[in-house]
């Protein structure tokens, strides 16, 4: 049983015998580790309801807890807080049962969950927003999986909207002779007439054209509708767009260590679009409005106005919302029963998801409570505004990663002539810096991308955690060379050992909290505290040079648990650990 579960069971017993409502019966880590390990505020909270003196209730709780030998001390403090300190023997006993692969958690029935994240767009390079979706989505997925849920990750490519028509119309103007624009029905060239770099160059030009030229815009909208309606030439050309983009997207995500089970896109919902629209019309949900087809999703008790969801625009062509709704329709009709769909998408799309989720519930496809939009804040530049290039364009993910890497290389004091091992080390540190910088910020908050701060070896950074992991590993290796083995029993003697042990015992709690709140930052917080506590332990408690072999092997066992804790957390966060790490030459 995890330590907090044990304590909470004790709190329940004590509250029962003291007549305190059980909703207050739980322990939390103490705010004052110098005074106590854990505290229970039940007496204080219940006093008002019970109209009793909180200190009297606290004394009753205290009396019950004192019957348990797990507690070295039980005190009543302040206006009625119950503070406890555990015996070292009890802590050691729990350390032995700590399992980082199958943590002991509150029983919750596992679910089959679809994770929709990443969401890059065809013909556009990944930008900063995609970083957050990919990194947070991947972490939340891994955390859910480690708790026994079945997870299915779907990248949901943006491949079906007006940008597709813009590209087609632009190419048609430039290359009217291409077979895709004739009324040919089949037999189109197998090789793509355009590379991904061509597409990335073409897209901004087409977008500008679309904005500035109404005739062109009309053509582009028409091309979108025709593509969706099945125009053979357009479909053949569009297929090339998707294929060449997907190749490059796959490389980008592999470099980020972000993986998907399904590489589907908005366009894949096309196969069910007609059926779904028929179904929505039959149910009386999809109705005509000003030439468009819409679903009214507003509710009487809405505090702000929720506009209708538009399925089809007046000029034809299905919308982003329609593709999301059809994707739900498809997902709930999969062979496998899907319990939950989780979308990790910019918080600025919250209205879109509200509309889609309501429509899905109205149509009876899935309950709204089983659809979650996990939003996130923006990545900002030094000016505190969403990060843009100097010219005001979108900041590319590749440039962001490069900025972090440049900073690492500068601090390491290496250049392009350094050997491969050094280059790899720089890659790994830069990636950890960017990911941890992102994940450690509360999901919904914006943050400033500060490469210099993110790559530091000190403070709450990815490289700091990596450094701790490397240091533990090298200690374990050295000890093994000396023939020392981690002991089975850990003897806690010093305050540093004790503090570290208590933090390690929090692993299952932190993991579960991160999952329930869908907040990878909870796990970042935990692993950071462990790394800090390890560092204090390492400085104050000699391991190999301990006073006795027994003490050395006990400390070794504690180090080994630390190694596993950090490895388990970094694995969930999608951060790897280099084999070796050097301290920076040029850290200011
Ligand atoms: N492609 C979209 C964008 O870049 C994100 C897709 C989010 N996922 C979804 N199911 N709508 O904004």
PDB file of C-alpha atoms in Angstrom, residues 316-541:
ATOM      1  CA  UNK A 316     -20.072  24.357 -50.280  1.00  0.00           C
ATOM      2  CA  UNK A 317     -17.178  22.719 -48.488  1.00  0.00           C
ATOM      3  CA  UNK A 318     -17.183  21.204 -45.023  1.00  0.00           C
ATOM      4  CA  UNK A 319     -15.662  23.043 -42.083  1.00  0.00           C
ATOM      5  CA  UNK A 320     -12.994  22.243 -39.506  1.00  0.00           C
ATOM      6  CA  UNK A 321     -15.839  21.639 -37.030  1.00  0.00           C
ATOM      7  CA  UNK A 322     -17.543  19.193 -39.386  1.00  0.00           C
ATOM      8  CA  UNK A 323     -14.337  17.185 -39.773  1.00  0.00           C
ATOM      9  CA  UNK A 324     -13.920  17.040 -35.992  1.00  0.00           C
ATOM     10  CA  UNK A 325     -17.505  15.919 -35.498  1.00  0.00           C
ATOM     11  CA  UNK A 326     -17.219  13.300 -38.235  1.00  0.00           C
ATOM     12  CA  UNK A 327     -13.977  12.082 -36.670  1.00  0.00           C
ATOM     13  CA  UNK A 328     -15.843  11.531 -33.391  1.00  0.00           C
ATOM     14  CA  UNK A 329     -18.569   9.699 -35.288  1.00  0.00           C
ATOM     15  CA  UNK A 330     -15.880   7.498 -36.779  1.00  0.00           C
ATOM     16  CA  UNK A 331     -14.011   6.959 -33.525  1.00  0.00           C
ATOM     17  CA  UNK A 332     -17.079   5.878 -31.582  1.00  0.00           C
ATOM     18  CA  UNK A 333     -17.955   3.458 -34.355  1.00  0.00           C
ATOM     19  CA  UNK A 334     -14.576   1.732 -34.218  1.00  0.00           C
ATOM     20  CA  UNK A 335     -14.568  -1.931 -33.351  1.00  0.00           C
ATOM     21  CA  UNK A 336     -13.006  -1.112 -30.034  1.00  0.00           C
ATOM     22  CA  UNK A 337     -15.149   0.602 -27.408  1.00  0.00           C
ATOM     23  CA  UNK A 338     -13.703   4.053 -26.800  1.00  0.00           C
ATOM     24  CA  UNK A 339     -14.262   5.395 -23.296  1.00  0.00           C
ATOM     25  CA  UNK A 340     -12.748   8.806 -23.737  1.00  0.00           C
ATOM     26  CA  UNK A 341     -11.288  11.155 -26.348  1.00  0.00           C
ATOM     27  CA  UNK A 342      -8.729  13.680 -25.183  1.00  0.00           C
ATOM     28  CA  UNK A 343      -7.705  16.638 -27.341  1.00  0.00           C
ATOM     29  CA  UNK A 344      -4.474  18.442 -26.552  1.00  0.00           C
ATOM     30  CA  UNK A 345      -4.954  21.664 -28.488  1.00  0.00           C
ATOM     31  CA  UNK A 346      -4.293  25.376 -27.946  1.00  0.00           C
ATOM     32  CA  UNK A 347      -6.674  26.865 -25.366  1.00  0.00           C
ATOM     33  CA  UNK A 348      -7.694  29.475 -27.946  1.00  0.00           C
ATOM     34  CA  UNK A 349      -9.675  26.719 -29.668  1.00  0.00           C
ATOM     35  CA  UNK A 350     -11.896  26.143 -26.641  1.00  0.00           C
ATOM     36  CA  UNK A 351     -15.054  27.508 -28.270  1.00  0.00           C
ATOM     37  CA  UNK A 352     -14.559  25.204 -31.246  1.00  0.00           C
ATOM     38  CA  UNK A 353     -14.357  22.178 -28.970  1.00  0.00           C
ATOM     39  CA  UNK A 354     -17.310  23.294 -26.896  1.00  0.00           C
ATOM     40  CA  UNK A 355     -19.421  23.438 -30.058  1.00  0.00           C
ATOM     41  CA  UNK A 356     -18.168  20.104 -31.362  1.00  0.00           C
ATOM     42  CA  UNK A 357     -18.612  18.327 -28.019  1.00  0.00           C
ATOM     43  CA  UNK A 358     -22.130  19.637 -27.586  1.00  0.00           C
ATOM     44  CA  UNK A 359     -23.065  18.611 -31.107  1.00  0.00           C
ATOM     45  CA  UNK A 360     -21.650  15.111 -30.545  1.00  0.00           C
ATOM     46  CA  UNK A 361     -23.691  14.769 -27.361  1.00  0.00           C
ATOM     47  CA  UNK A 362     -26.870  16.114 -28.977  1.00  0.00           C
ATOM     48  CA  UNK A 363     -26.477  13.581 -31.771  1.00  0.00           C
ATOM     49  CA  UNK A 364     -26.013  10.833 -29.188  1.00  0.00           C
ATOM     50  CA  UNK A 365     -22.554   9.845 -30.442  1.00  0.00           C
ATOM     51  CA  UNK A 366     -20.832  10.126 -27.063  1.00  0.00           C
ATOM     52  CA  UNK A 367     -21.488  11.800 -23.718  1.00  0.00           C
ATOM     53  CA  UNK A 368     -19.941  15.203 -23.344  1.00  0.00           C
ATOM     54  CA  UNK A 369     -18.162  14.140 -20.142  1.00  0.00           C
ATOM     55  CA  UNK A 370     -16.145  11.636 -22.176  1.00  0.00           C
ATOM     56  CA  UNK A 371     -14.707  14.331 -24.412  1.00  0.00           C
ATOM     57  CA  UNK A 372     -11.950  16.478 -22.976  1.00  0.00           C
ATOM     58  CA  UNK A 373     -10.275  19.496 -24.427  1.00  0.00           C
ATOM     59  CA  UNK A 374      -6.965  19.943 -22.644  1.00  0.00           C
ATOM     60  CA  UNK A 375      -5.908  23.421 -23.618  1.00  0.00           C
ATOM     61  CA  UNK A 376      -2.530  25.028 -23.228  1.00  0.00           C
ATOM     62  CA  UNK A 377      -1.196  28.564 -23.173  1.00  0.00           C
ATOM     63  CA  UNK A 378       1.066  30.216 -25.710  1.00  0.00           C
ATOM     64  CA  UNK A 379       4.839  30.151 -26.047  1.00  0.00           C
ATOM     65  CA  UNK A 380       5.914  33.762 -25.792  1.00  0.00           C
ATOM     66  CA  UNK A 381       8.963  35.658 -26.917  1.00  0.00           C
ATOM     67  CA  UNK A 382      11.109  37.913 -24.722  1.00  0.00           C
ATOM     68  CA  UNK A 383       8.496  40.683 -25.118  1.00  0.00           C
ATOM     69  CA  UNK A 384       5.869  38.488 -23.432  1.00  0.00           C
ATOM     70  CA  UNK A 385       3.791  38.222 -26.602  1.00  0.00           C
ATOM     71  CA  UNK A 386       3.277  35.032 -28.668  1.00  0.00           C
ATOM     72  CA  UNK A 387       6.649  34.128 -30.116  1.00  0.00           C
ATOM     73  CA  UNK A 388       7.165  35.465 -33.628  1.00  0.00           C
ATOM     74  CA  UNK A 389      10.167  35.752 -35.893  1.00  0.00           C
ATOM     75  CA  UNK A 390      11.840  39.153 -36.168  1.00  0.00           C
ATOM     76  CA  UNK A 391       9.879  39.697 -39.367  1.00  0.00           C
ATOM     77  CA  UNK A 392       6.625  38.956 -37.521  1.00  0.00           C
ATOM     78  CA  UNK A 393       6.101  35.496 -39.025  1.00  0.00           C
ATOM     79  CA  UNK A 394       5.303  32.309 -37.116  1.00  0.00           C
ATOM     80  CA  UNK A 395       8.223  30.878 -35.209  1.00  0.00           C
ATOM     81  CA  UNK A 396       9.191  27.490 -36.537  1.00  0.00           C
ATOM     82  CA  UNK A 397       9.755  24.613 -34.202  1.00  0.00           C
ATOM     83  CA  UNK A 398      13.082  23.826 -35.861  1.00  0.00           C
ATOM     84  CA  UNK A 399      14.333  27.363 -35.144  1.00  0.00           C
ATOM     85  CA  UNK A 400      13.235  27.095 -31.545  1.00  0.00           C
ATOM     86  CA  UNK A 401      15.158  23.860 -31.073  1.00  0.00           C
ATOM     87  CA  UNK A 402      18.175  25.406 -32.777  1.00  0.00           C
ATOM     88  CA  UNK A 403      18.154  28.377 -30.384  1.00  0.00           C
ATOM     89  CA  UNK A 404      18.301  25.989 -27.433  1.00  0.00           C
ATOM     90  CA  UNK A 405      21.047  23.960 -29.020  1.00  0.00           C
ATOM     91  CA  UNK A 406      23.137  27.050 -29.784  1.00  0.00           C
ATOM     92  CA  UNK A 407      22.870  28.019 -26.142  1.00  0.00           C
ATOM     93  CA  UNK A 408      23.986  24.553 -24.970  1.00  0.00           C
ATOM     94  CA  UNK A 409      26.918  24.502 -27.366  1.00  0.00           C
ATOM     95  CA  UNK A 410      27.981  27.938 -26.178  1.00  0.00           C
ATOM     96  CA  UNK A 411      27.876  26.913 -22.524  1.00  0.00           C
ATOM     97  CA  UNK A 412      29.633  23.615 -23.190  1.00  0.00           C
ATOM     98  CA  UNK A 413      32.309  25.554 -25.022  1.00  0.00           C
ATOM     99  CA  UNK A 414      32.330  23.266 -28.067  1.00  0.00           C
ATOM    100  CA  UNK A 415      32.036  23.947 -31.779  1.00  0.00           C
ATOM    101  CA  UNK A 416      31.210  21.954 -34.890  1.00  0.00           C
ATOM    102  CA  UNK A 417      34.616  20.231 -34.688  1.00  0.00           C
ATOM    103  CA  UNK A 418      33.793  18.537 -31.406  1.00  0.00           C
ATOM    104  CA  UNK A 419      33.420  14.768 -31.618  1.00  0.00           C
ATOM    105  CA  UNK A 420      30.177  12.944 -32.219  1.00  0.00           C
ATOM    106  CA  UNK A 421      29.656  12.042 -28.568  1.00  0.00           C
ATOM    107  CA  UNK A 422      29.777  15.736 -27.640  1.00  0.00           C
ATOM    108  CA  UNK A 423      27.381  16.652 -30.442  1.00  0.00           C
ATOM    109  CA  UNK A 424      24.944  14.009 -29.274  1.00  0.00           C
ATOM    110  CA  UNK A 425      25.224  15.231 -25.720  1.00  0.00           C
ATOM    111  CA  UNK A 426      24.357  18.735 -26.909  1.00  0.00           C
ATOM    112  CA  UNK A 427      21.326  17.398 -28.813  1.00  0.00           C
ATOM    113  CA  UNK A 428      20.041  15.520 -25.833  1.00  0.00           C
ATOM    114  CA  UNK A 429      20.505  18.422 -23.424  1.00  0.00           C
ATOM    115  CA  UNK A 430      18.862  20.905 -25.788  1.00  0.00           C
ATOM    116  CA  UNK A 431      15.847  18.662 -26.292  1.00  0.00           C
ATOM    117  CA  UNK A 432      15.494  18.080 -22.555  1.00  0.00           C
ATOM    118  CA  UNK A 433      15.756  21.823 -21.956  1.00  0.00           C
ATOM    119  CA  UNK A 434      12.968  22.648 -24.398  1.00  0.00           C
ATOM    120  CA  UNK A 435      10.667  19.843 -23.296  1.00  0.00           C
ATOM    121  CA  UNK A 436      11.093  20.319 -19.567  1.00  0.00           C
ATOM    122  CA  UNK A 437      10.785  24.086 -19.958  1.00  0.00           C
ATOM    123  CA  UNK A 438       7.444  23.487 -21.590  1.00  0.00           C
ATOM    124  CA  UNK A 439       6.149  20.631 -19.448  1.00  0.00           C
ATOM    125  CA  UNK A 440       7.117  22.151 -16.123  1.00  0.00           C
ATOM    126  CA  UNK A 441       4.939  25.186 -16.800  1.00  0.00           C
ATOM    127  CA  UNK A 442       1.319  24.671 -15.775  1.00  0.00           C
ATOM    128  CA  UNK A 443      -0.385  23.593 -18.962  1.00  0.00           C
ATOM    129  CA  UNK A 444      -2.784  26.513 -19.183  1.00  0.00           C
ATOM    130  CA  UNK A 445      -0.214  29.207 -18.460  1.00  0.00           C
ATOM    131  CA  UNK A 446       1.714  31.005 -21.149  1.00  0.00           C
ATOM    132  CA  UNK A 447       5.467  30.985 -20.800  1.00  0.00           C
ATOM    133  CA  UNK A 448       8.395  32.906 -22.130  1.00  0.00           C
ATOM    134  CA  UNK A 449      10.785  30.811 -24.190  1.00  0.00           C
ATOM    135  CA  UNK A 450      14.105  31.604 -22.595  1.00  0.00           C
ATOM    136  CA  UNK A 451      16.791  29.320 -24.038  1.00  0.00           C
ATOM    137  CA  UNK A 452      19.510  30.644 -21.749  1.00  0.00           C
ATOM    138  CA  UNK A 453      17.466  29.811 -18.623  1.00  0.00           C
ATOM    139  CA  UNK A 454      16.079  26.521 -19.953  1.00  0.00           C
ATOM    140  CA  UNK A 455      19.489  24.979 -20.634  1.00  0.00           C
ATOM    141  CA  UNK A 456      21.056  25.849 -17.257  1.00  0.00           C
ATOM    142  CA  UNK A 457      22.413  23.049 -15.128  1.00  0.00           C
ATOM    143  CA  UNK A 458      21.055  24.691 -11.998  1.00  0.00           C
ATOM    144  CA  UNK A 459      17.436  25.212 -11.057  1.00  0.00           C
ATOM    145  CA  UNK A 460      14.218  23.720 -12.317  1.00  0.00           C
ATOM    146  CA  UNK A 461      15.441  22.701 -15.763  1.00  0.00           C
ATOM    147  CA  UNK A 462      15.598  19.564 -17.879  1.00  0.00           C
ATOM    148  CA  UNK A 463      19.420  19.514 -17.901  1.00  0.00           C
ATOM    149  CA  UNK A 464      19.478  19.708 -14.087  1.00  0.00           C
ATOM    150  CA  UNK A 465      17.356  16.548 -13.882  1.00  0.00           C
ATOM    151  CA  UNK A 466      19.458  14.848 -16.547  1.00  0.00           C
ATOM    152  CA  UNK A 467      22.570  15.764 -14.628  1.00  0.00           C
ATOM    153  CA  UNK A 468      21.170  14.203 -11.455  1.00  0.00           C
ATOM    154  CA  UNK A 469      20.351  11.023 -13.406  1.00  0.00           C
ATOM    155  CA  UNK A 470      23.865  10.823 -14.859  1.00  0.00           C
ATOM    156  CA  UNK A 471      25.411  11.428 -11.460  1.00  0.00           C
ATOM    157  CA  UNK A 472      23.418   8.657  -9.759  1.00  0.00           C
ATOM    158  CA  UNK A 473      24.256   6.266 -12.551  1.00  0.00           C
ATOM    159  CA  UNK A 474      27.953   6.966 -12.356  1.00  0.00           C
ATOM    160  CA  UNK A 475      27.891   6.485  -8.591  1.00  0.00           C
ATOM    161  CA  UNK A 476      26.149   3.135  -9.038  1.00  0.00           C
ATOM    162  CA  UNK A 477      28.692   2.094 -11.654  1.00  0.00           C
ATOM    163  CA  UNK A 478      31.631   3.060  -9.446  1.00  0.00           C
ATOM    164  CA  UNK A 479      30.167   1.206  -6.496  1.00  0.00           C
ATOM    165  CA  UNK A 480      29.632  -1.901  -8.606  1.00  0.00           C
ATOM    166  CA  UNK A 481      33.292  -1.805  -9.634  1.00  0.00           C
ATOM    167  CA  UNK A 482      34.203  -1.778  -5.950  1.00  0.00           C
ATOM    168  CA  UNK A 483      32.034  -4.826  -5.376  1.00  0.00           C
ATOM    169  CA  UNK A 484      29.359  -2.996  -3.411  1.00  0.00           C
ATOM    170  CA  UNK A 485      25.734  -4.149  -3.762  1.00  0.00           C
ATOM    171  CA  UNK A 486      22.600  -2.143  -2.935  1.00  0.00           C
ATOM    172  CA  UNK A 487      21.284  -3.440   0.391  1.00  0.00           C
ATOM    173  CA  UNK A 488      17.804  -4.874   0.785  1.00  0.00           C
ATOM    174  CA  UNK A 489      17.089  -2.847   3.898  1.00  0.00           C
ATOM    175  CA  UNK A 490      17.683   0.862   3.913  1.00  0.00           C
ATOM    176  CA  UNK A 491      18.764   2.233   7.257  1.00  0.00           C
ATOM    177  CA  UNK A 492      17.766   5.854   7.599  1.00  0.00           C
ATOM    178  CA  UNK A 493      20.158   7.816   9.783  1.00  0.00           C
ATOM    179  CA  UNK A 494      20.622  11.354   8.499  1.00  0.00           C
ATOM    180  CA  UNK A 495      18.050  14.051   7.766  1.00  0.00           C
ATOM    181  CA  UNK A 496      19.107  14.051   4.082  1.00  0.00           C
ATOM    182  CA  UNK A 497      18.420  10.340   3.769  1.00  0.00           C
ATOM    183  CA  UNK A 498      15.087  10.767   5.444  1.00  0.00           C
ATOM    184  CA  UNK A 499      13.997  13.699   3.266  1.00  0.00           C
ATOM    185  CA  UNK A 500      14.961  11.839   0.119  1.00  0.00           C
ATOM    186  CA  UNK A 501      13.162   8.687   1.230  1.00  0.00           C
ATOM    187  CA  UNK A 502       9.936  10.551   1.931  1.00  0.00           C
ATOM    188  CA  UNK A 503      10.024  12.169  -1.499  1.00  0.00           C
ATOM    189  CA  UNK A 504      10.604   8.851  -3.238  1.00  0.00           C
ATOM    190  CA  UNK A 505       7.547   7.475  -1.500  1.00  0.00           C
ATOM    191  CA  UNK A 506       5.516  10.210  -3.156  1.00  0.00           C
ATOM    192  CA  UNK A 507       6.136   8.850  -6.647  1.00  0.00           C
ATOM    193  CA  UNK A 508       2.831   6.965  -7.004  1.00  0.00           C
ATOM    194  CA  UNK A 509       0.912   9.913  -5.605  1.00  0.00           C
ATOM    195  CA  UNK A 510       2.550  12.363  -8.012  1.00  0.00           C
ATOM    196  CA  UNK A 511       1.937  10.068 -10.962  1.00  0.00           C
ATOM    197  CA  UNK A 512      -1.708   9.611 -10.127  1.00  0.00           C
ATOM    198  CA  UNK A 513      -2.186  13.314  -9.520  1.00  0.00           C
ATOM    199  CA  UNK A 514      -0.553  14.156 -12.859  1.00  0.00           C
ATOM    200  CA  UNK A 515      -2.923  11.741 -14.554  1.00  0.00           C
ATOM    201  CA  UNK A 516      -6.091  12.864 -12.830  1.00  0.00           C
ATOM    202  CA  UNK A 517      -5.373  16.530 -13.366  1.00  0.00           C
ATOM    203  CA  UNK A 518      -3.869  15.906 -16.817  1.00  0.00           C
ATOM    204  CA  UNK A 519      -0.920  17.999 -15.672  1.00  0.00           C
ATOM    205  CA  UNK A 520       2.555  16.771 -16.592  1.00  0.00           C
ATOM    206  CA  UNK A 521       3.839  19.690 -14.518  1.00  0.00           C
ATOM    207  CA  UNK A 522       2.884  17.716 -11.374  1.00  0.00           C
ATOM    208  CA  UNK A 523       5.378  15.046 -12.359  1.00  0.00           C
ATOM    209  CA  UNK A 524       8.012  17.676 -13.223  1.00  0.00           C
ATOM    210  CA  UNK A 525       7.579  19.129  -9.765  1.00  0.00           C
ATOM    211  CA  UNK A 526       8.066  15.715  -8.164  1.00  0.00           C
ATOM    212  CA  UNK A 527      11.171  14.778 -10.132  1.00  0.00           C
ATOM    213  CA  UNK A 528      12.694  18.193  -9.505  1.00  0.00           C
ATOM    214  CA  UNK A 529      12.276  17.773  -5.757  1.00  0.00           C
ATOM    215  CA  UNK A 530      13.780  14.306  -5.924  1.00  0.00           C
ATOM    216  CA  UNK A 531      16.772  15.603  -7.882  1.00  0.00           C
ATOM    217  CA  UNK A 532      17.269  18.376  -5.330  1.00  0.00           C
ATOM    218  CA  UNK A 533      16.988  16.010  -2.382  1.00  0.00           C
ATOM    219  CA  UNK A 534      19.423  13.664  -4.086  1.00  0.00           C
ATOM    220  CA  UNK A 535      21.885  16.441  -4.528  1.00  0.00           C
ATOM    221  CA  UNK A 536      21.738  17.301  -0.802  1.00  0.00           C
ATOM    222  CA  UNK A 537      22.102  13.645   0.088  1.00  0.00           C
ATOM    223  CA  UNK A 538      25.055  13.261  -2.277  1.00  0.00           C
ATOM    224  CA  UNK A 539      26.849  16.243  -0.781  1.00  0.00           C
ATOM    225  CA  UNK A 540      26.308  15.245   2.833  1.00  0.00           C
ATOM    226  CA  UNK A 541      26.228  11.469   2.915  1.00  0.00           C
TER     227      UNK A 541
END
